[in-house]
Tab-separated table of C-alpha atoms in Angstrom:
chain	number	residue	atom	x	y	z
D	13	MET	CA	23.241	6.969	33.438
D	14	ARG	CA	23.985	9.463	30.648
D	15	GLN	CA	24.142	6.910	28.207
D	16	ARG	CA	20.779	5.395	29.061
D	17	VAL	CA	19.112	8.925	28.757
D	18	LEU	CA	20.606	9.280	25.546
D	19	LEU	CA	19.398	5.936	24.480
D	20	ALA	CA	15.959	6.435	25.624
D	21	GLY	CA	15.757	9.809	23.808
D	22	ILE	CA	16.758	8.144	20.512
D	23	ALA	CA	14.315	5.582	21.133
D	24	LEU	CA	11.613	8.094	21.665
D	25	PHE	CA	12.606	10.026	18.660
D	26	PHE	CA	12.316	7.267	16.226
D	27	GLY	CA	8.669	6.067	18.013
D	28	VAL	CA	7.112	9.537	17.541
D	29	LEU	CA	8.730	9.292	13.506
D	30	PHE	CA	7.139	5.758	13.186
D	31	VAL	CA	3.503	6.956	14.609
D	32	ALA	CA	3.657	10.120	12.718
D	33	GLU	CA	4.348	8.235	9.366
D	34	GLN	CA	1.637	5.769	10.061
D	35	HIS	CA	-0.669	8.562	10.919
D	36	ALA	CA	-0.076	10.080	7.777
D	37	ARG	CA	-0.328	7.147	5.738
D	38	ALA	CA	-3.724	6.387	7.556
D	39	GLN	CA	-4.973	9.662	6.084
D	40	ASP	CA	-4.067	9.244	2.360
D	41	GLY	CA	-6.990	7.104	1.502
D	42	PRO	CA	-7.067	4.754	-1.022
D	43	PHE	CA	-4.878	5.307	-4.157
D	44	PRO	CA	-6.839	6.175	-7.204
D	45	VAL	CA	-6.250	3.576	-10.180
D	46	GLU	CA	-7.947	3.514	-13.412
D	47	LEU	CA	-7.695	0.788	-16.113
D	48	ARG	CA	-9.423	-0.497	-18.817
D	49	VAL	CA	-10.440	-4.042	-19.314
D	50	GLY	CA	-7.814	-6.319	-19.386
D	51	GLU	CA	-5.278	-3.774	-18.393
D	52	PRO	CA	-2.772	-4.466	-15.629
D	53	PHE	CA	-1.434	-2.100	-12.776
D	54	GLU	CA	1.567	-3.099	-11.487
D	55	ALA	CA	1.470	-2.118	-7.455
D	56	CYS	CA	5.062	-2.775	-6.937
D	57	THR	CA	6.669	-0.658	-9.820
D	58	SER	CA	4.298	2.161	-8.820
D	59	GLY	CA	5.916	3.401	-5.747
D	60	GLN	CA	2.709	3.138	-3.824
D	61	ILE	CA	3.917	-0.209	-1.582
D	62	VAL	CA	6.977	-1.449	-0.552
D	63	CYS	CA	7.527	-4.955	-1.805
D	64	PRO	CA	7.445	-7.781	-1.692
D	65	ALA	CA	4.062	-7.410	-1.248
D	66	ARG	CA	1.678	-10.435	-0.279
D	67	ALA	CA	-1.932	-11.240	0.505
D	68	PRO	CA	-3.715	-9.306	-2.133
D	69	ILE	CA	-7.435	-8.932	-2.116
D	70	CYS	CA	-10.094	-7.029	-3.892
D	71	ASP	CA	-13.923	-6.682	-2.661
D	72	ASP	CA	-15.113	-7.119	-6.191
D	73	PRO	CA	-13.672	-10.198	-8.394
D	74	LYS	CA	-15.651	-8.993	-11.285
D	75	VAL	CA	-13.851	-5.771	-11.518
D	76	ALA	CA	-10.554	-6.148	-10.698
D	77	ILE	CA	-8.259	-9.235	-9.419
D	78	PRO	CA	-4.824	-9.680	-8.146
D	79	ALA	CA	-2.123	-10.520	-10.602
D	80	ASP	CA	1.262	-11.925	-11.153
D	81	MET	CA	3.256	-9.259	-12.959
D	82	ASP	CA	6.587	-10.758	-13.555
D	83	GLY	CA	7.262	-11.971	-10.270
D	84	ALA	CA	5.589	-9.081	-8.641
D	85	LEU	CA	2.188	-7.988	-7.371
D	86	GLY	CA	-0.236	-6.333	-9.459
D	87	PHE	CA	-3.940	-5.886	-10.226
D	88	ARG	CA	-5.731	-6.412	-13.377
D	89	GLY	CA	-9.234	-4.763	-14.509
D	90	ILE	CA	-11.774	-7.282	-15.408
D	91	GLY	CA	-14.977	-5.642	-15.953
D	92	PRO	CA	-16.671	-1.783	-15.674
D	93	GLY	CA	-16.993	-0.686	-12.312
D	94	SER	CA	-15.064	0.312	-9.199
D	95	THR	CA	-13.542	-1.691	-6.063
D	96	LEU	CA	-11.023	-1.554	-3.572
D	97	CYS	CA	-7.802	-3.733	-3.652
D	98	SER	CA	-5.138	-4.000	-1.156
D	99	ALA	CA	-2.086	-5.894	-0.335
D	100	ALA	CA	0.235	-6.344	2.693
D	101	SER	CA	3.275	-4.570	2.337
D	102	ALA	CA	6.642	-5.716	3.208
D	103	VAL	CA	6.687	-2.577	5.883
D	104	GLY	CA	3.953	-0.946	7.693
D	105	PRO	CA	0.286	-1.423	7.004
D	106	ARG	CA	-1.954	-2.586	3.998
D	107	ARG	CA	-2.016	-0.047	1.153
D	108	VAL	CA	-5.306	0.388	-0.452
D	109	PHE	CA	-6.006	1.025	-4.154
D	110	ARG	CA	-9.398	2.346	-5.365
D	111	ILE	CA	-9.392	0.727	-8.682
D	112	THR	CA	-11.955	1.800	-11.525
D	113	VAL	CA	-12.178	0.039	-14.941
D	114	ARG	CA	-13.908	1.722	-17.619
C-alpha cells in the first residue's frame, strides 16, 4: 500500500511539472526572428525547438518559407514583411516564430 502512495505521488509530481512547463511555453508567444531577403534561420540550432522538427508551415509564403538547412529545419526570408511560421517539435507543442524580413 505504501508503495502505491509513493508511486502516485511521483506521478502527480511529474504531471504538475509537465503542465507547468506547457503553460509557461504557451505564454511565451512567438519567438521573434529578423532576416534579410534570402537569409536563412536555422530553427534547430537556435535552441527554440527540439529537433527533429516536422510539419513546418508559414502563414505568408511571400515573406518566408520552410527550408532544409543541412538536414535540419529552418526558414528562409523571401520578401519584405512579417509572418508567423511554426513547426512541430519532437516533444511538446508546435513552436511559433514571428519572422520579419527586411
